[in-house]
Short mmCIF file of C-alpha atoms and ligand atoms in Angstrom, two decimals:
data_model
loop_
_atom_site.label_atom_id
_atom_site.label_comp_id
_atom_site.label_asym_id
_atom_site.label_seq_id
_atom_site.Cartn_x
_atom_site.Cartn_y
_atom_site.Cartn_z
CA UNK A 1 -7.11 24.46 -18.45
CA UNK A 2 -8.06 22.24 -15.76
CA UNK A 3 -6.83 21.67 -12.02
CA UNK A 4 -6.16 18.46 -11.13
CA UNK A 5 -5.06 16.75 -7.91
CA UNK A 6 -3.48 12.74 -7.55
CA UNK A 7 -3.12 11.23 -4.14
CA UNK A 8 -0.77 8.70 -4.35
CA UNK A 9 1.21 10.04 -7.81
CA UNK A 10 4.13 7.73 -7.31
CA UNK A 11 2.11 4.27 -7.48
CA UNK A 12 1.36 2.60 -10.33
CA UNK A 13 -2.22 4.16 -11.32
CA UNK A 14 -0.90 7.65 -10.11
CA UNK A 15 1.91 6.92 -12.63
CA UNK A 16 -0.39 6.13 -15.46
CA UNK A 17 -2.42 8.87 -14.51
CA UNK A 18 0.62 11.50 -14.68
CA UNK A 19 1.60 9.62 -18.27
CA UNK A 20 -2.17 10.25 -19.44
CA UNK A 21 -2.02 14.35 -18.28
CA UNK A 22 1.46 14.71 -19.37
CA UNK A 23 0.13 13.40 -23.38
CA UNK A 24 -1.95 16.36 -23.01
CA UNK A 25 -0.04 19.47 -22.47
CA UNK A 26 -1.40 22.58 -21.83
CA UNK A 27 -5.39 21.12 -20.58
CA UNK A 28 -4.29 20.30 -17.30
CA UNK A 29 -2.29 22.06 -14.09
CA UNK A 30 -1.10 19.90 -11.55
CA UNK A 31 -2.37 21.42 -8.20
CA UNK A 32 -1.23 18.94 -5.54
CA UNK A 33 1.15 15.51 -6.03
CA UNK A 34 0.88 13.09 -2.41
CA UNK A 35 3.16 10.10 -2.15
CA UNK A 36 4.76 8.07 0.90
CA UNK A 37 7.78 6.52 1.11
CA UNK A 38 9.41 7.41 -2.71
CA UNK A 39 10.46 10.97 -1.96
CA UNK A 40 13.16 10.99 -5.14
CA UNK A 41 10.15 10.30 -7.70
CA UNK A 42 7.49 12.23 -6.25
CA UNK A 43 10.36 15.22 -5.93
CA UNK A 44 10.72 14.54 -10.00
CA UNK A 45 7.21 14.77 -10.52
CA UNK A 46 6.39 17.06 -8.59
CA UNK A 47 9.10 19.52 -11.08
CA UNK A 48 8.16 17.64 -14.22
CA UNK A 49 4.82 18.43 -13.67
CA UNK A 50 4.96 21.65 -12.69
CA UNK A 51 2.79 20.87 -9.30
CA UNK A 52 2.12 23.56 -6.54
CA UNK A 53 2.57 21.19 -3.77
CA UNK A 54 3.33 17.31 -3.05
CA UNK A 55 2.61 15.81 0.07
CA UNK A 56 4.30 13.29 1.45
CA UNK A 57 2.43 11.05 4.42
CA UNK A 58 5.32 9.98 6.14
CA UNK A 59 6.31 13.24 8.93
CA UNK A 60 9.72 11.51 9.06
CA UNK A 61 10.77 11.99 5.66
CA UNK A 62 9.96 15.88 4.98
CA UNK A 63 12.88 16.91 5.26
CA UNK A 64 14.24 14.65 2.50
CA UNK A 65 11.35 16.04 0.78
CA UNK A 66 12.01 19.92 1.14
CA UNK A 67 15.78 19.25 0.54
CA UNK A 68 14.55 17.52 -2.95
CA UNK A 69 12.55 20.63 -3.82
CA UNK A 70 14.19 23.62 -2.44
CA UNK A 71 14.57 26.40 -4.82
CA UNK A 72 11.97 25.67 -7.15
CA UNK A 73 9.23 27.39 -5.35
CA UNK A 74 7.12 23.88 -5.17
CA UNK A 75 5.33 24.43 -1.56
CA UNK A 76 5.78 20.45 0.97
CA UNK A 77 3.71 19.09 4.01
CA UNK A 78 3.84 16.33 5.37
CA UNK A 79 1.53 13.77 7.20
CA UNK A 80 -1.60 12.29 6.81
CA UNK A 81 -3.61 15.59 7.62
CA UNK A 82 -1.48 17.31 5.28
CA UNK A 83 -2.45 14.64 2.82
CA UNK A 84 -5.85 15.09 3.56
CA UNK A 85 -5.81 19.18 3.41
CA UNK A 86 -3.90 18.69 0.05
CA UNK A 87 -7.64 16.66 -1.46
CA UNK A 88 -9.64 19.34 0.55
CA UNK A 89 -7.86 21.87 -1.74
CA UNK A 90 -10.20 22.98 -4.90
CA UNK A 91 -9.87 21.46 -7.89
CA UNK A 92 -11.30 20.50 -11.08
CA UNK A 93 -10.49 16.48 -11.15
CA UNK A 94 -9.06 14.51 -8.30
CA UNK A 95 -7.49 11.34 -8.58
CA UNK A 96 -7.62 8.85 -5.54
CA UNK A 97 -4.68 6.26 -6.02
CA UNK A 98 -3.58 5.79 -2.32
CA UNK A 99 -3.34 2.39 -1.51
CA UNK A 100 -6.24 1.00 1.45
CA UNK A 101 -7.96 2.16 3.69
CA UNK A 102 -5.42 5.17 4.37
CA UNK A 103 -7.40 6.49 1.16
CA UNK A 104 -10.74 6.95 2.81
CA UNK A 105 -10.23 10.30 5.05
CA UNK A 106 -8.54 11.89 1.82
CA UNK A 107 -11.22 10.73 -0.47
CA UNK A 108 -14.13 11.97 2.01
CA UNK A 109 -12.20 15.29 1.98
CA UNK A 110 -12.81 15.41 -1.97
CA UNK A 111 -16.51 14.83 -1.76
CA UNK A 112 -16.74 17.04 0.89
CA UNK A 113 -15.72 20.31 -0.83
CA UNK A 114 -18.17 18.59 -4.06
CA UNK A 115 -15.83 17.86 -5.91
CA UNK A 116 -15.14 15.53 -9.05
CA UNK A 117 -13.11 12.29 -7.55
CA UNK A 118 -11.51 9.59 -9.83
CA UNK A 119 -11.84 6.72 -7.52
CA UNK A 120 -8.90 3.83 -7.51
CA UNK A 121 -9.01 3.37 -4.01
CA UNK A 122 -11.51 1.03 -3.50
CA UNK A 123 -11.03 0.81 -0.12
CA UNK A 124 -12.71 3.77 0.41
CA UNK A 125 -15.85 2.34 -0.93
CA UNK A 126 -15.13 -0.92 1.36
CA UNK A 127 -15.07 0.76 4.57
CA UNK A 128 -16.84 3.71 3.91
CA UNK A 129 -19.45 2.78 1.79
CA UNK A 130 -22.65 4.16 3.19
CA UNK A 131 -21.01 7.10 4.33
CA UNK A 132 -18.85 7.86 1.53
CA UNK A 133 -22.28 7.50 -1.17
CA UNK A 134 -24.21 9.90 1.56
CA UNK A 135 -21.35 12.60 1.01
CA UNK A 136 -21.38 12.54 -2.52
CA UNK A 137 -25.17 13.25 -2.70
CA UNK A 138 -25.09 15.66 -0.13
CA UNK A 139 -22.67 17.85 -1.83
CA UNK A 140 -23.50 17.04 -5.47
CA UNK A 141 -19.80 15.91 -5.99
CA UNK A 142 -19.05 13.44 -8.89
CA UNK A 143 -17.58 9.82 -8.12
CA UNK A 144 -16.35 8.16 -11.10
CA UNK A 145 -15.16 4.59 -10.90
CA UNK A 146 -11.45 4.01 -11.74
CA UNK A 147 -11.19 -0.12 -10.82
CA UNK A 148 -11.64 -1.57 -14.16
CA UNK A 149 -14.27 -3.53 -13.41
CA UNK A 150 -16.27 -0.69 -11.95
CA UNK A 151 -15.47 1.69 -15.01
CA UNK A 152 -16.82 -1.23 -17.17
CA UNK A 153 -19.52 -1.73 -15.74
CA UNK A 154 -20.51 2.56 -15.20
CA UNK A 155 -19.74 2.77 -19.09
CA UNK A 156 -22.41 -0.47 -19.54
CA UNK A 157 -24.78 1.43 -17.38
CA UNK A 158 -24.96 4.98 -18.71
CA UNK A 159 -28.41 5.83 -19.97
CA UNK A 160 -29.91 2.61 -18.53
CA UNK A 161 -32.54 2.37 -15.61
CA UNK A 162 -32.11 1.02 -12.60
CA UNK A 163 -35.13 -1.17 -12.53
CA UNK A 164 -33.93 -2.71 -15.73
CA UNK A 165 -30.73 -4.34 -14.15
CA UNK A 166 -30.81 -7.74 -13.14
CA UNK A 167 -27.14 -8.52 -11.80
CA UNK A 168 -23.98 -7.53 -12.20
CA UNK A 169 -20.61 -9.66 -13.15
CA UNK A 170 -16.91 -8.75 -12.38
CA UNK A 171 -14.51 -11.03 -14.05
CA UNK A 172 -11.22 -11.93 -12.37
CA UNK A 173 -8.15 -13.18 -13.79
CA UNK A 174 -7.35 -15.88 -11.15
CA UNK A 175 -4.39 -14.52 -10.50
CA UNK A 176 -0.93 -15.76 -10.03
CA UNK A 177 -1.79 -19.55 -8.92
CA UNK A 178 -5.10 -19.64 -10.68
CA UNK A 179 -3.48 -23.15 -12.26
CA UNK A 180 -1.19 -24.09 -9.16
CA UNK A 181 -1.96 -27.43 -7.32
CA UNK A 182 -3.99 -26.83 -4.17
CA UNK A 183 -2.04 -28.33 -1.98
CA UNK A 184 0.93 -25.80 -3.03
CA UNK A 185 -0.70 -22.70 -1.57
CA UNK A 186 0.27 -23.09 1.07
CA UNK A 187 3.97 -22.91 0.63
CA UNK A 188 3.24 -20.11 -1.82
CA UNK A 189 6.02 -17.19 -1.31
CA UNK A 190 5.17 -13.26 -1.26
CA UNK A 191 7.41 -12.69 -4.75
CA UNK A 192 5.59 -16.28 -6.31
CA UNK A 193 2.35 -14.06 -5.27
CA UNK A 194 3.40 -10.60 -6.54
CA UNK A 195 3.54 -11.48 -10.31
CA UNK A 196 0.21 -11.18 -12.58
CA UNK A 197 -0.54 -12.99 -15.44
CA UNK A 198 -2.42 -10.22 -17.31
CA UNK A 199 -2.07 -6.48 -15.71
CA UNK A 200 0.95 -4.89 -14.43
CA UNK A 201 -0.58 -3.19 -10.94
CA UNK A 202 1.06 -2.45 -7.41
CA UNK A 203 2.71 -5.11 -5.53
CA UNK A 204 -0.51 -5.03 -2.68
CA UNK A 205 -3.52 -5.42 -5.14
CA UNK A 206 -1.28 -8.10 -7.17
CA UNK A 207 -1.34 -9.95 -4.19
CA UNK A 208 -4.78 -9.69 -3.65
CA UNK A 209 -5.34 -10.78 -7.14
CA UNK A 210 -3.43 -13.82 -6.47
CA UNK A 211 -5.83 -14.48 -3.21
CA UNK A 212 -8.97 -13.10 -4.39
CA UNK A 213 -9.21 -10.89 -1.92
CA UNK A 214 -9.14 -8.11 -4.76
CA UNK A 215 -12.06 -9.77 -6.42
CA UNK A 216 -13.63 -9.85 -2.89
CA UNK A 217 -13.23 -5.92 -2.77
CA UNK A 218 -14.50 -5.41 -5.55
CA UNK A 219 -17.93 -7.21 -4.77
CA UNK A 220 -18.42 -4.82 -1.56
CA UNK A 221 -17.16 -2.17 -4.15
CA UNK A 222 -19.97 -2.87 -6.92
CA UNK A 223 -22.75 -3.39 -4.10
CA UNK A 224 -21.53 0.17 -2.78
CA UNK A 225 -21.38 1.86 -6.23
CA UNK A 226 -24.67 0.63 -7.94
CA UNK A 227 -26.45 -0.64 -5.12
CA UNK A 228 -27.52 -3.71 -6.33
CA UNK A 229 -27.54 -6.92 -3.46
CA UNK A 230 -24.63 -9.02 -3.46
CA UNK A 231 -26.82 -12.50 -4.47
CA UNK A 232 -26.80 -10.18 -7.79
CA UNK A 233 -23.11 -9.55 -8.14
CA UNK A 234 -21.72 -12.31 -9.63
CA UNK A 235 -17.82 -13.28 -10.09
CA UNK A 236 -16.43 -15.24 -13.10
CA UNK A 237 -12.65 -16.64 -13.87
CA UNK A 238 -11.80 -15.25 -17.36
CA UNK A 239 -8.25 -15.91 -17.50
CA UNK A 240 -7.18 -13.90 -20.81
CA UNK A 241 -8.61 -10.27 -18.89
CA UNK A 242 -10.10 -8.90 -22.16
CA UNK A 243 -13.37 -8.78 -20.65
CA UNK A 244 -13.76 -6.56 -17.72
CA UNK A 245 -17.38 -6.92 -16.62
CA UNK A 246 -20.42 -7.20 -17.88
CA UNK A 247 -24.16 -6.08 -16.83
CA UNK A 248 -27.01 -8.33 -16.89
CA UNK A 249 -30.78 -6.80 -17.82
CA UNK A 250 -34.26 -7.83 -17.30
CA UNK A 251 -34.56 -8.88 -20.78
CA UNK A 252 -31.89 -11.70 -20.71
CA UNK A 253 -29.06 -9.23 -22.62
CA UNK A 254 -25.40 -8.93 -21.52
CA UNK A 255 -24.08 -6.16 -22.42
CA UNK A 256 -19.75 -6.44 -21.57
CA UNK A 257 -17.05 -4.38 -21.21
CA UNK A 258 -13.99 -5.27 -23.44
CA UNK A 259 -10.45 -3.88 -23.98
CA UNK A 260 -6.57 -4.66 -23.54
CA UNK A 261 -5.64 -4.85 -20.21
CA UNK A 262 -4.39 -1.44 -19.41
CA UNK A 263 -4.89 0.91 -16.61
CA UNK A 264 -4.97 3.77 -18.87
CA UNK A 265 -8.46 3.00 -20.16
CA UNK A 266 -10.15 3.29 -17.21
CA UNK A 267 -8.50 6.24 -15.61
CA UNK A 268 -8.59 8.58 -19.24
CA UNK A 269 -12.39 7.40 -19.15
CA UNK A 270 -12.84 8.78 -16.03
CA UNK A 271 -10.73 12.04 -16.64
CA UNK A 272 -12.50 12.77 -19.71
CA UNK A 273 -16.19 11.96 -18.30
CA UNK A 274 -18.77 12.91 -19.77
CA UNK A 275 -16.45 12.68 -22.74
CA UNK A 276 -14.75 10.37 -24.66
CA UNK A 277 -11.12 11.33 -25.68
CA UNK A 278 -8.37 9.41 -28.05
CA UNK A 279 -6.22 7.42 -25.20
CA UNK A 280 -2.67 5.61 -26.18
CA UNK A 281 -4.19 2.10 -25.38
CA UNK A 282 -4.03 -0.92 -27.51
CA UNK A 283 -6.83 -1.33 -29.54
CA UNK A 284 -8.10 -5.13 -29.28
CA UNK A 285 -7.20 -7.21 -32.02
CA UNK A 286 -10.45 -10.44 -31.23
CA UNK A 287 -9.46 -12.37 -34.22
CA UNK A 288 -5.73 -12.88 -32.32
CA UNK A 289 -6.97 -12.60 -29.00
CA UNK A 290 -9.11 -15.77 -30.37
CA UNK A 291 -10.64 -17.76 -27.82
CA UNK A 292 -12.20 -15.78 -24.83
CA UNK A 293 -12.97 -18.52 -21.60
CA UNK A 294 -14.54 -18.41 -18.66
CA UNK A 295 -15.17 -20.88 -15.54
CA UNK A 296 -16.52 -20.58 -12.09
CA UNK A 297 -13.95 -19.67 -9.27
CA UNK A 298 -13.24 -22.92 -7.08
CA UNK A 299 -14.29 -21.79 -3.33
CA UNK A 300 -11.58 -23.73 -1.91
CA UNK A 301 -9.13 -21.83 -3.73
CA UNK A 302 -10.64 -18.55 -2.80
CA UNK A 303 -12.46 -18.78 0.35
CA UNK A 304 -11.93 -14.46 0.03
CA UNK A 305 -15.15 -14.23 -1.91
CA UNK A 306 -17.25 -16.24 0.60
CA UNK A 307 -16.13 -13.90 3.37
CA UNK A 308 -16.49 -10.97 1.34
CA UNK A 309 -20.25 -12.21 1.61
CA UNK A 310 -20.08 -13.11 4.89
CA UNK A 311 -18.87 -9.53 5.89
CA UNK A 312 -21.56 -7.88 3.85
CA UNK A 313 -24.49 -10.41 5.83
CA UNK A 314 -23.36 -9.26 8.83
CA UNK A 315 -23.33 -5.47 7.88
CA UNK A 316 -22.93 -2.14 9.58
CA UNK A 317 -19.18 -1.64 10.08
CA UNK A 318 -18.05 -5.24 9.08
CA UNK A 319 -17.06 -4.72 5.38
CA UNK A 320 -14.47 -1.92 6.85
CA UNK A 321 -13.74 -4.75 9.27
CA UNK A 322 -13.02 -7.07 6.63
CA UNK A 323 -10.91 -4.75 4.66
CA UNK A 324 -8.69 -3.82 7.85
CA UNK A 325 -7.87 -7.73 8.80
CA UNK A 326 -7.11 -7.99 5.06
CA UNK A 327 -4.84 -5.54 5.12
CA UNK A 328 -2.90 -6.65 8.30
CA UNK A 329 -2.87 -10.31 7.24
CA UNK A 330 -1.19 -8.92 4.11
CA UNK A 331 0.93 -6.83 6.32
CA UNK A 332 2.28 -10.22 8.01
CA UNK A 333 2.34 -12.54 4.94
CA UNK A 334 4.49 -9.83 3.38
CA UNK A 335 6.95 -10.14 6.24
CA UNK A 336 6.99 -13.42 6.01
CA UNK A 337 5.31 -14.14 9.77
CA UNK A 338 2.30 -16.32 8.25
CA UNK A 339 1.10 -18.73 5.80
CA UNK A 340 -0.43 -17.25 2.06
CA UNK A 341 -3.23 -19.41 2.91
CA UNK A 342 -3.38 -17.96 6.70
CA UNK A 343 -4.56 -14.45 5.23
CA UNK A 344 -8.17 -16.19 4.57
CA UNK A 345 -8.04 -17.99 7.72
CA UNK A 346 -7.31 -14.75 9.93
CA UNK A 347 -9.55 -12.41 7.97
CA UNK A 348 -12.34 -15.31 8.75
CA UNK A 349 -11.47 -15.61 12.30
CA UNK A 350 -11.19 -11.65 12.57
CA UNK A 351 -14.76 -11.54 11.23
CA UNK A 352 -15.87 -13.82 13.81
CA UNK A 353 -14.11 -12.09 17.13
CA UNK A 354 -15.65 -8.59 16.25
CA UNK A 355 -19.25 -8.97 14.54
CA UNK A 356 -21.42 -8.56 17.86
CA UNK A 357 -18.30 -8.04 19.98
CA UNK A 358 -19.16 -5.62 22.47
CA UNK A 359 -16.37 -3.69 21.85
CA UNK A 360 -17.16 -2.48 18.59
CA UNK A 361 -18.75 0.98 18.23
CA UNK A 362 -22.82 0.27 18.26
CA UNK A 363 -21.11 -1.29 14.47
CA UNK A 364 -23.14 -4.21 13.72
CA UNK A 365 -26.61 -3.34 13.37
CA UNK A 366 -27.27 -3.63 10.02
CA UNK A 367 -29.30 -0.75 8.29
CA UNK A 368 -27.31 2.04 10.52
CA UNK A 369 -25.02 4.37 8.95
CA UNK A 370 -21.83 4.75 10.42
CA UNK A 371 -20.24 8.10 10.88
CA UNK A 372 -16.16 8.35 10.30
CA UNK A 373 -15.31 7.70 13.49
CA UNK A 374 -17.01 4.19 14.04
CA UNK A 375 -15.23 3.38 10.90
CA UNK A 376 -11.92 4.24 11.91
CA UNK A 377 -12.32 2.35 15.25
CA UNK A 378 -13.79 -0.45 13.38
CA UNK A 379 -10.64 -0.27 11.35
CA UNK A 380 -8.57 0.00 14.07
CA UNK A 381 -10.11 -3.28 15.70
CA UNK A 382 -10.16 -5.15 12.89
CA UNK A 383 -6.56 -4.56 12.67
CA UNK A 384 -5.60 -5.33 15.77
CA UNK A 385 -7.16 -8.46 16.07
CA UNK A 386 -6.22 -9.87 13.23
CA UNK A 387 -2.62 -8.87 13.94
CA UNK A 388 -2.45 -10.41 17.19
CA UNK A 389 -4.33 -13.60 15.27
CA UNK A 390 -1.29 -13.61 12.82
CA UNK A 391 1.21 -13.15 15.99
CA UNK A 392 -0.15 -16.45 17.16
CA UNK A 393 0.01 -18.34 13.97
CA UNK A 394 3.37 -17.52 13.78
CA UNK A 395 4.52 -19.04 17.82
CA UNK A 396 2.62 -21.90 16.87
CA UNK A 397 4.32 -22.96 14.03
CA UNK A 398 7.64 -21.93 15.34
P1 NAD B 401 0.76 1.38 -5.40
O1 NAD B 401 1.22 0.63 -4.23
O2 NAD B 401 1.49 1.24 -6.68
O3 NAD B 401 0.72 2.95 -5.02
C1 NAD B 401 0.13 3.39 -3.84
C2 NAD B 401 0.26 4.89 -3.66
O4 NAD B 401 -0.27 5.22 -2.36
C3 NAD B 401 1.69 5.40 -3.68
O5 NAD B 401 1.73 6.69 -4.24
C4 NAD B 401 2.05 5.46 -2.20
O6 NAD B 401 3.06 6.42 -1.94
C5 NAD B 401 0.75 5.89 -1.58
N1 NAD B 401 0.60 5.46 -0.19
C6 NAD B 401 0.91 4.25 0.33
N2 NAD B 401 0.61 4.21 1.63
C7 NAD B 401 0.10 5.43 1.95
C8 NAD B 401 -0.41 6.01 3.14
N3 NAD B 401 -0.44 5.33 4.29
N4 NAD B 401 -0.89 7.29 3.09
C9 NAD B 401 -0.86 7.99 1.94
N5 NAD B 401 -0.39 7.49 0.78
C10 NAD B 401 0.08 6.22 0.78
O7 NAD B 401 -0.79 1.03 -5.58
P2 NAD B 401 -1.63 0.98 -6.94
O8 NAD B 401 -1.51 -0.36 -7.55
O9 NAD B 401 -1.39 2.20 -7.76
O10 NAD B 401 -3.11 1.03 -6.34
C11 NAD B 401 -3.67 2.22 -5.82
C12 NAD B 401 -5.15 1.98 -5.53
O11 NAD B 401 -5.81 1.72 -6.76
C13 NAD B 401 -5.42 0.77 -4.65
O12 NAD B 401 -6.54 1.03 -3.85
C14 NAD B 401 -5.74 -0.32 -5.64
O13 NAD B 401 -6.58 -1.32 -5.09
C15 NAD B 401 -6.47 0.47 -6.71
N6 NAD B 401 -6.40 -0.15 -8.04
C16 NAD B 401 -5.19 -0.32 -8.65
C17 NAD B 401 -5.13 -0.90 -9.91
C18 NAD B 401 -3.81 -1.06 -10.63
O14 NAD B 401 -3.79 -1.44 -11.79
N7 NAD B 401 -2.67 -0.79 -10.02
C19 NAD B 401 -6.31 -1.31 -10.55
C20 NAD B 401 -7.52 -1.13 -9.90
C21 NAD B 401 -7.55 -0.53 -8.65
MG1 MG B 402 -10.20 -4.32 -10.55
#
């Protein structure tokens, strides 16, 4: 029997990760269950799954989440420390499926006590990177990569050398306006941008799919993970999603990661590691899927990639920069206070204010590795500025 802890249960890869344990009866005890806002399901998992504890990061809604739970002997906190003492709890497996950057300080709290983290959250990878890689070796903990991509592209790598690999490529979808009219961006709406064409995810990365910005992540995510530069880490438009990545060698070979698009795969890959388990995915049918297609991303259409490069140039604490104006200009299109197309423009802008800015913490010199709390202020800045950046937008086209 193994222990096995998911931050962020009630989202849609903690979901898929609870369907995966639950298939398996009897291998696995759910230790802790963390969630935010969706006290009634992560009260129902946390009985269905028999868990010892579930979290909940929001202080205000504890008691709605002891009143859920009273009399069945499940133990509640709430809070982000709570959230992060429920990862710092030993365990066998952890899963990290909070969404951004609120991830990190749970995830850090996983590799601190060694242990073996599923990683979804790749903000923790964005901002932390350095830091978060230094942790793992210190303490010998295991990171396995839950993005798809990322899983693809561990699963191309295992029992290769580094020396050997000559760049990596992450495929994207496009997302939901890959075929739109350019000139329509602009007017795009939040629920025109939170519909995929290929994978069923959370409404935040769906947006992010639909702006690149995911795609952008995940570039600062590979560089993090496998270390390779990003002039090596190459993006691709492959609009059916059957191929998830694919690593380039010395020799000239690609050698790809296929399957259907499903969330499952990765995340039973990664809770089986070093094994390889039946999962309840579709098995991938080539002669219907047919036709597989590919085509370079237009940079006008997704000017997220060429800041994700630009953040990585300027180093030191500006990919966690990047990540926290992201966030906020998501915060603001989702209210409806700016412009789909304003996200780029404000995480460019943001970029701009705070690489050198003199009130960044000693951040920018490249090489330097930043300790948690120069990330979290470099967080904090990035998402202040690019808040007030969106406040502006908005009076000026009011
Ligand atoms: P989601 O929005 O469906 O779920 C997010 C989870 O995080 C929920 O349990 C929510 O309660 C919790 N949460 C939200 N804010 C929090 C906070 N401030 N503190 C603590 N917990 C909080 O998101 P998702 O689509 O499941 O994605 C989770 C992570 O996995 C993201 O980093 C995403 O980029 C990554 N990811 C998701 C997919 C996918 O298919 N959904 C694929 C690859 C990577
Ligand atoms: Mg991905």
């Amino acid at each position: 029997m193994r222990t096995v802890t998911i931050l962020g249960s009630t989202g849609s890869i903690g979901q898929a990760t609870l369907d995966l344990i639950s298939r398996r009866e009897g291998d696995f005890a759910v230790e802790a269950l963390t969630g935010a806002g969706n006290i009634p399901l992560l009260a129902a998992q946390a009985i269905r799954h028999r868990a010892r504890l579930a979290v909940t990061a929001r202080e205000d809604l504890h008691a709605d989440l002891k009143a859920a739970l009273a009399g069945t002997g499940i133990e509640t906190a709430a809070g982000p420390a709570a959230v992060a003492e429920a990862a710092a709890r030993p365990v066998d497996w952890t899963m990290a499926a909070i969404v951004g950057a609120a991830g990190l300080v749970p995830s850090l709290a996983v590799l601190r006590r060694g242990g073996t983290l599923a990683l979804a959250n790749k903000e923790t990878l964005v901002a932390g990177g350095p830091l978060v890689m230094a942790e793992a070796a210190r303490t010998g903990a295991c990171l396995l990569p839950v993005d798809s991509e990322h899983s693809g592209l561990f699963q191309a790598l295992r029992g290769e050398r580094a020396e050997e690999v000559e760049r990596l490529i992450l495929t994207a979808s496009g997302g939901a306006f890959r075929d739109w009219p350019l000139h329509r961006l602009r007017e795009a709406t939040p629920e025109q941008a939170s519909t995929h064409p290929n994978w069923a995810m959370g409404q935040r990365i769906t947006i992010d799919s639909a702006s690149m910005f995911n795609k952008a992540l995940e570039i600062i995510e590979a560089h993090v993970l496998f270390g390779l530069p990003a002039d090596r880490i190459e993006v691709v438009i492959h609009p059916e999603s059957l191929v998830h990545a694919l690593v380039g060698f010395r020799d000239g070979a690609l050698i790809a990661h296929l399957g259907a698009p499903d969330m499952r795969h990765a995340i039973g890959f990664a809770l089986n590691h070093p094994l390889r388990e039946a999962l309840p995915v579709e098995r991938l049918d080539l002669v219907r899927a047919g036709r597989l297609t590919f085509r370079e991303p237009d940079p006008a259409r997704y000017p997220a990639l060429r800041l994700a490069r630009l953040a990585m140039e300027q180093g030191g604490l500006m990919p966690a920069v990047f990540n926290a104006a992201k966030e906020a200009a998501l915060d603001a299109f989702l209210a409806r206070a700016i412009r789909f197309t304003q996200m780029a423009e404000i995480v460019e802008r943001t970029l701009d204010r705070l690489s050198g800015d003199g009130r960044m913490p000693r951040l920018c010199r490249a090489g330097e590795m930043p300790g948690l709390d120069d990330i979290l202020e470099a967080d904090r800045l990035g998402r202040k500025e690019a808040a007030a950046l969106a406040g502006r937008m908005t009076r000026e086209e009011a």
